[in-house]
């Protein structure tokens, strides 16, 4: 018995040593990556960001200490939003909150086309959604350190884009940005991110364009995972059932936060295509399990993914996905489907009248 106990002790000591060595290796690797990003890449962003070396480093995950800076540069600021504009939108949002809480009904001229009821509904939904944003972290809820920042960004956005307003899911995107950027820069990144074609199609609920995105996704689904694709077709498991939430929150509600941030890293590099490639990677990872499930169990599984997803396995599955179909890349497939959709709309009498 003493010999067995000693063996167990030795095995445990070896396991702890291995863990410690692995942790040291990871920390050293992150430390080296931080130096490379800070000293080589960020000062020469315009010439280096699309180089092979940087793309490879990017795939491995951006170190948290430089993540916000890299995301800001990669997302860009095509809308030319300034910190001053954020302050103006935030002041307007605060004025509106005060007005609603005191029962006022004054309407600003620039969004007079949007009823007070719509604006009130938006503000109520923000309040409700904030309480449901990363509840396990307990930092965005009332009284938490990031509650006011999240409230400010979402409120300011409804004033900046009253035509879009607040849509469920936005709070998760804003929250991830807040964890990596200060408030004004998070608002700039948030507004520019939501202005990208895929996000705008989903947040404005442009059904025709959303269906085109789903159709493009299915082209690559069938190409990469033909057996699972056929199984889903047989069970009438359509992409909207699982993709909508993944796209709306950019995976931040569906995946562990550190893994979601790694998905965001490459999404900032590759654009919307990577969101759909990630979806295919998840389907590939669980292909064998999903192939044995019926409609209900598949839908439940995909809308509540396992909480302990290993990042390396997920990224290995994503890497195995080829985003090329009959020599056409994602953008070409999507453009061709959009063209077909437009032509069908033109040719349909019911849609013309």
Coordinates of C-alpha atoms in Angstrom, one line a residue:
X1 CA 0.0 0.0 0.0
X2 CA 2.9 2.4 0.8
X3 CA 4.4 1.6 -2.6
X4 CA 1.1 2.4 -4.3
X5 CA 0.7 5.6 -2.4
X6 CA 4.2 6.7 -3.3
X7 CA 3.5 5.9 -7.0
X8 CA 0.3 8.0 -6.8
X9 CA 2.2 10.9 -5.2
X10 CA 4.9 10.6 -7.9
X11 CA 2.3 10.6 -10.7
X12 CA 0.5 13.6 -9.1
X13 CA 3.8 15.5 -8.8
X14 CA 4.7 14.8 -12.4
X15 CA 1.2 16.0 -13.5
X16 CA 1.6 19.2 -11.5
X17 CA 5.1 19.8 -13.0
X18 CA 3.7 19.2 -16.5
X19 CA 0.9 21.7 -15.8
X20 CA 3.3 24.3 -14.5
X21 CA 5.6 23.9 -17.5
X22 CA 2.7 24.3 -19.8
X23 CA 1.5 27.4 -18.0
X24 CA 5.0 28.9 -18.1
X25 CA 5.2 28.1 -21.9
X26 CA 1.8 29.8 -22.5
X27 CA 2.8 32.8 -20.5
X28 CA 6.1 33.1 -22.3
X29 CA 4.4 32.8 -25.6
X30 CA 1.9 35.5 -24.7
X31 CA 4.7 37.7 -23.5
X32 CA 6.6 37.3 -26.7
X33 CA 3.5 37.9 -28.8
X34 CA 2.8 41.2 -26.8
X35 CA 6.3 42.4 -27.6
X36 CA 5.8 41.6 -31.3
X37 CA 2.4 43.3 -31.5
X38 CA 3.6 46.4 -29.6
X39 CA 7.1 46.9 -31.1
X40 CA 6.7 45.6 -34.6
X41 CA 3.1 45.4 -35.8
X42 CA 1.2 48.2 -34.3
X43 CA 3.7 51.0 -35.1
X44 CA 3.7 49.7 -38.7
X45 CA 0.1 48.7 -39.0
X46 CA -0.7 49.9 -42.5
X47 CA 2.1 47.9 -44.1
X48 CA 2.2 44.9 -41.8
X49 CA -1.4 44.0 -40.9
X50 CA -2.0 41.8 -44.0
X51 CA 1.5 40.1 -44.0
X52 CA 1.7 36.3 -43.7
X53 CA 3.5 36.6 -40.4
X54 CA 0.9 38.8 -38.8
X55 CA -2.0 36.7 -40.2
X56 CA -0.4 33.6 -38.6
X57 CA 0.1 35.4 -35.3
X58 CA -3.5 36.7 -35.5
X59 CA -4.9 33.2 -35.9
X60 CA -3.3 32.1 -32.6
X61 CA -5.2 34.8 -30.7
X62 CA -4.4 38.4 -30.0
X63 CA -3.0 38.9 -26.4
X64 CA -5.6 40.6 -24.2
X65 CA -3.4 43.6 -23.5
X66 CA -3.4 44.7 -27.2
X67 CA -6.7 43.2 -28.3
X68 CA -8.7 46.4 -28.0
X69 CA -6.2 48.4 -30.1
X70 CA -6.0 45.7 -32.8
X71 CA -9.8 45.4 -33.0
X72 CA -10.2 49.2 -33.3
X73 CA -7.7 49.3 -36.1
X74 CA -9.1 46.3 -37.9
X75 CA -12.8 47.4 -37.6
X76 CA -11.8 50.9 -38.7
X77 CA -13.9 54.1 -38.5
X78 CA -15.5 54.5 -41.9
X79 CA -18.3 56.5 -40.2
X80 CA -15.7 59.0 -38.9
X81 CA -17.3 59.0 -35.5
X82 CA -15.4 61.3 -33.0
X83 CA -15.4 61.3 -29.2
X84 CA -17.3 64.5 -29.4
X85 CA -20.1 62.9 -31.4
X86 CA -20.3 60.2 -28.8
X87 CA -20.6 62.8 -26.1
X88 CA -23.4 64.6 -28.0
X89 CA -25.4 61.3 -28.6
X90 CA -24.9 60.3 -24.9
X91 CA -26.1 63.7 -23.7
X92 CA -29.2 63.4 -25.9
X93 CA -29.8 59.8 -24.6
X94 CA -29.6 61.1 -21.0
X95 CA -32.0 63.9 -21.8
X96 CA -34.4 61.4 -23.2
X97 CA -34.1 59.1 -20.2
X98 CA -34.9 62.1 -17.9
X99 CA -37.8 63.1 -20.1
X100 CA -39.3 59.6 -20.1
X101 CA -38.8 59.2 -16.3
X102 CA -40.7 62.5 -15.7
X103 CA -43.4 61.7 -18.3
X104 CA -42.3 64.3 -20.8
X105 CA -42.9 63.8 -24.5
X106 CA -40.8 66.3 -26.4
X107 CA -39.5 65.0 -29.7
X108 CA -36.2 66.1 -31.3
X109 CA -36.6 67.2 -34.9
X110 CA -34.0 64.7 -36.3
X111 CA -35.9 61.6 -35.2
X112 CA -39.4 63.0 -35.3
X113 CA -40.3 60.1 -37.6
X114 CA -39.9 57.7 -34.7
X115 CA -42.7 57.6 -32.2
X116 CA -42.2 58.2 -28.5
X117 CA -43.5 54.7 -27.9
X118 CA -40.8 53.2 -30.2
X119 CA -38.1 55.1 -28.3
X120 CA -39.5 54.2 -24.9
X121 CA -39.7 50.5 -26.0
X122 CA -36.0 50.7 -27.1
X123 CA -34.9 52.2 -23.7
X124 CA -37.0 49.6 -21.8
X125 CA -35.5 46.8 -23.8
X126 CA -32.0 48.1 -23.1
X127 CA -32.7 48.0 -19.4
X128 CA -34.0 44.5 -19.5
X129 CA -31.2 43.2 -21.8
X130 CA -28.4 44.7 -19.7
X131 CA -29.6 42.6 -16.7
X132 CA -29.3 39.5 -18.9
X133 CA -25.8 40.3 -20.4
X134 CA -23.1 37.9 -19.1
X135 CA -25.0 37.4 -15.8
X136 CA -22.3 35.0 -14.5
X137 CA -19.7 37.9 -14.6
X138 CA -22.0 40.1 -12.4
X139 CA -20.2 43.2 -13.8
X140 CA -22.9 44.6 -16.2
X141 CA -25.9 44.4 -14.0
X142 CA -27.3 47.2 -11.9
X143 CA -24.6 48.3 -9.4
X144 CA -21.8 46.5 -11.3
X145 CA -18.7 48.3 -12.5
X146 CA -19.6 48.3 -16.2
X147 CA -23.3 48.8 -16.0
X148 CA -23.2 52.6 -16.7
X149 CA -20.7 52.1 -19.6
X150 CA -22.9 49.6 -21.2
X151 CA -26.1 51.6 -20.7
X152 CA -24.3 54.7 -22.1
X153 CA -23.1 53.0 -25.3
X154 CA -26.5 51.4 -26.1
X155 CA -28.4 54.6 -25.3
X156 CA -26.1 56.7 -27.3
X157 CA -26.4 54.3 -30.3
X158 CA -30.2 54.6 -30.3
X159 CA -29.8 58.4 -30.6
X160 CA -27.0 58.0 -33.3
X161 CA -29.2 55.5 -35.3
X162 CA -32.8 56.0 -34.4
X163 CA -33.7 54.2 -37.6
X164 CA -32.1 51.0 -36.2
X165 CA -32.8 51.6 -32.5
X166 CA -32.0 48.9 -30.0
X167 CA -32.2 45.3 -31.0
X168 CA -31.8 42.3 -28.7
X169 CA -28.3 40.9 -28.8
X170 CA -26.6 44.3 -29.2
X171 CA -25.8 44.4 -25.5
X172 CA -23.5 41.3 -25.8
X173 CA -21.5 43.0 -28.6
X174 CA -21.2 46.2 -26.7
X175 CA -20.2 44.3 -23.5
X176 CA -17.3 42.5 -25.3
X177 CA -16.0 45.8 -26.7
X178 CA -16.3 47.4 -23.2
X179 CA -14.1 44.7 -21.8
X180 CA -11.4 45.6 -24.2
X181 CA -11.8 49.4 -24.9
X182 CA -12.7 52.6 -23.1
X183 CA -16.2 53.8 -23.5
X184 CA -15.9 56.3 -26.4
X185 CA -13.6 53.9 -28.4
X186 CA -16.0 51.0 -27.7
X187 CA -18.9 53.2 -29.0
X188 CA -16.9 54.0 -32.2
X189 CA -16.1 50.3 -32.8
X190 CA -19.6 49.2 -31.9
X191 CA -21.2 51.7 -34.4
X192 CA -18.8 50.7 -37.2
X193 CA -19.2 47.0 -36.5
X194 CA -23.0 47.2 -36.7
X195 CA -22.7 49.2 -39.9
X196 CA -21.1 46.3 -41.8
X197 CA -23.4 44.7 -44.3
X198 CA -24.0 41.4 -42.5
X199 CA -24.7 43.0 -39.1
X200 CA -26.9 45.6 -40.6
X201 CA -28.9 43.0 -42.5
X202 CA -29.6 41.0 -39.3
X203 CA -30.2 44.0 -36.9
X204 CA -32.5 45.7 -39.4
X205 CA -34.2 42.3 -40.0
X206 CA -33.8 42.5 -43.7
X207 CA -35.5 39.1 -44.4
X208 CA -34.5 38.9 -48.1
X209 CA -30.8 39.6 -47.3
X210 CA -30.8 37.3 -44.3
X211 CA -32.1 34.5 -46.5
X212 CA -29.4 35.2 -49.0
X213 CA -26.8 34.8 -46.2
X214 CA -28.4 31.6 -45.1
X215 CA -28.3 30.3 -48.7
X216 CA -24.6 31.2 -49.1
X217 CA -23.9 29.4 -45.8
X218 CA -25.7 26.3 -47.1
X219 CA -23.6 26.2 -50.2
X220 CA -20.4 25.9 -48.1
X221 CA -22.2 23.6 -45.6
X222 CA -23.0 21.1 -48.4
X223 CA -19.5 21.4 -49.8
X224 CA -17.7 20.8 -46.4
X225 CA -20.1 18.5 -44.6
X226 CA -22.3 16.7 -47.2
X227 CA -23.6 13.9 -44.9
X228 CA -24.6 16.3 -42.0
X229 CA -26.1 18.7 -44.6
X230 CA -28.3 15.9 -45.9
X231 CA -29.2 14.8 -42.4
X232 CA -30.3 18.4 -41.5
X233 CA -32.3 18.7 -44.7
X234 CA -34.1 15.5 -44.0
X235 CA -34.9 16.8 -40.5
X236 CA -35.9 20.3 -41.8
X237 CA -33.2 21.8 -39.5
X238 CA -32.8 25.2 -41.3
X239 CA -29.8 27.5 -40.6
X240 CA -32.0 30.3 -39.1
X241 CA -32.7 28.0 -36.0
X242 CA -29.0 28.2 -34.8
X243 CA -27.3 30.9 -36.9
X244 CA -29.4 33.9 -35.9
X245 CA -28.2 34.0 -32.3
X246 CA -24.6 33.2 -33.3
X247 CA -24.6 36.1 -35.8
X248 CA -26.6 38.5 -33.7
X249 CA -24.2 38.2 -30.7
X250 CA -21.1 37.3 -32.7
X251 CA -20.9 34.1 -30.7
X252 CA -20.5 36.0 -27.4
X253 CA -23.6 34.4 -25.9
X254 CA -23.0 30.9 -27.3
X255 CA -19.3 30.3 -26.7
X256 CA -17.1 30.7 -23.5
X257 CA -16.0 34.3 -23.4
X258 CA -12.3 33.7 -24.0
X259 CA -13.1 31.5 -27.0
X260 CA -15.6 34.1 -28.3
X261 CA -12.9 36.7 -28.2
X262 CA -10.6 34.5 -30.3
X263 CA -13.4 34.2 -32.8
X264 CA -13.7 38.0 -32.8
X265 CA -10.0 38.3 -33.3
X266 CA -10.2 36.4 -36.7
X267 CA -13.6 38.0 -37.5
X268 CA -11.9 41.4 -37.3
X269 CA -9.2 40.1 -39.7
X270 CA -11.4 38.1 -42.2
X271 CA -14.8 39.9 -41.9
X272 CA -18.2 38.3 -42.1
X273 CA -17.0 35.1 -43.9
X274 CA -15.3 34.0 -40.7
X275 CA -18.6 34.1 -38.8
X276 CA -20.0 31.5 -41.2
X277 CA -16.8 29.5 -41.2
X278 CA -16.9 29.4 -37.4
X279 CA -20.5 28.0 -37.6
X280 CA -19.3 25.3 -40.0
X281 CA -16.3 24.6 -37.7
X282 CA -18.7 24.0 -34.8
X283 CA -20.9 21.7 -36.9
X284 CA -17.8 19.8 -38.0
X285 CA -16.6 19.4 -34.4
X286 CA -19.9 17.9 -33.4
X287 CA -20.7 16.2 -36.7
X288 CA -20.9 12.6 -35.3
X289 CA -23.1 13.7 -32.4
X290 CA -25.5 15.8 -34.5
X291 CA -25.8 13.0 -37.2
X292 CA -27.4 10.8 -34.5
X293 CA -29.9 13.5 -33.3
X294 CA -33.4 14.3 -34.4
X295 CA -34.7 17.9 -35.1
X296 CA -35.5 18.7 -31.4
X297 CA -32.3 17.4 -29.9
X298 CA -30.1 19.0 -32.7
X299 CA -31.8 22.4 -32.2
X300 CA -31.5 22.2 -28.4
X301 CA -27.8 21.2 -28.7
X302 CA -26.9 24.0 -31.2
X303 CA -28.7 26.7 -29.2
X304 CA -27.0 25.6 -26.0
X305 CA -23.5 24.5 -26.9
X306 CA -21.3 22.7 -24.2
X307 CA -19.8 25.2 -21.8
X308 CA -16.3 23.6 -21.8
X309 CA -15.4 23.9 -25.5
X310 CA -11.6 23.6 -25.9
X311 CA -10.4 26.5 -28.0
X312 CA -7.7 24.5 -29.9
X313 CA -10.2 21.8 -31.0
X314 CA -12.7 24.4 -32.2
X315 CA -10.0 26.3 -34.1
X316 CA -8.7 23.0 -35.6
X317 CA -12.2 22.3 -36.8
X318 CA -12.6 25.8 -38.3
X319 CA -9.2 25.5 -40.0
X320 CA -10.4 22.3 -41.7
X321 CA -13.3 24.2 -43.3
X322 CA -12.7 25.3 -46.9
X323 CA -14.4 28.5 -47.9
X324 CA -14.3 27.8 -51.6
X325 CA -17.1 26.2 -53.7
X326 CA -16.6 25.4 -57.3
X327 CA -13.6 27.8 -57.4
X328 CA -15.8 30.6 -55.9
X329 CA -15.0 32.3 -52.6
X330 CA -17.6 33.4 -50.0
X331 CA -17.9 37.0 -51.4
X332 CA -18.5 35.7 -55.0
X333 CA -21.1 33.1 -53.9
X334 CA -22.9 35.7 -51.8
X335 CA -22.8 38.3 -54.6
X336 CA -24.2 35.8 -57.1
X337 CA -27.1 34.8 -54.7
X338 CA -27.8 38.5 -54.0
X339 CA -28.0 39.2 -57.8
X340 CA -30.4 36.2 -58.2
X341 CA -32.6 37.5 -55.3
X342 CA -32.8 41.0 -56.8
X343 CA -33.7 39.6 -60.2
X344 CA -36.4 37.4 -58.7
X345 CA -37.9 40.4 -56.9
X346 CA -37.9 42.4 -60.1
X347 CA -39.6 39.6 -62.0
X348 CA -42.3 38.9 -59.3
X349 CA -45.6 40.8 -60.0
X350 CA -46.7 40.3 -56.3
X351 CA -43.5 42.1 -55.2
X352 CA -43.8 44.8 -57.8
X353 CA -47.3 46.0 -56.7

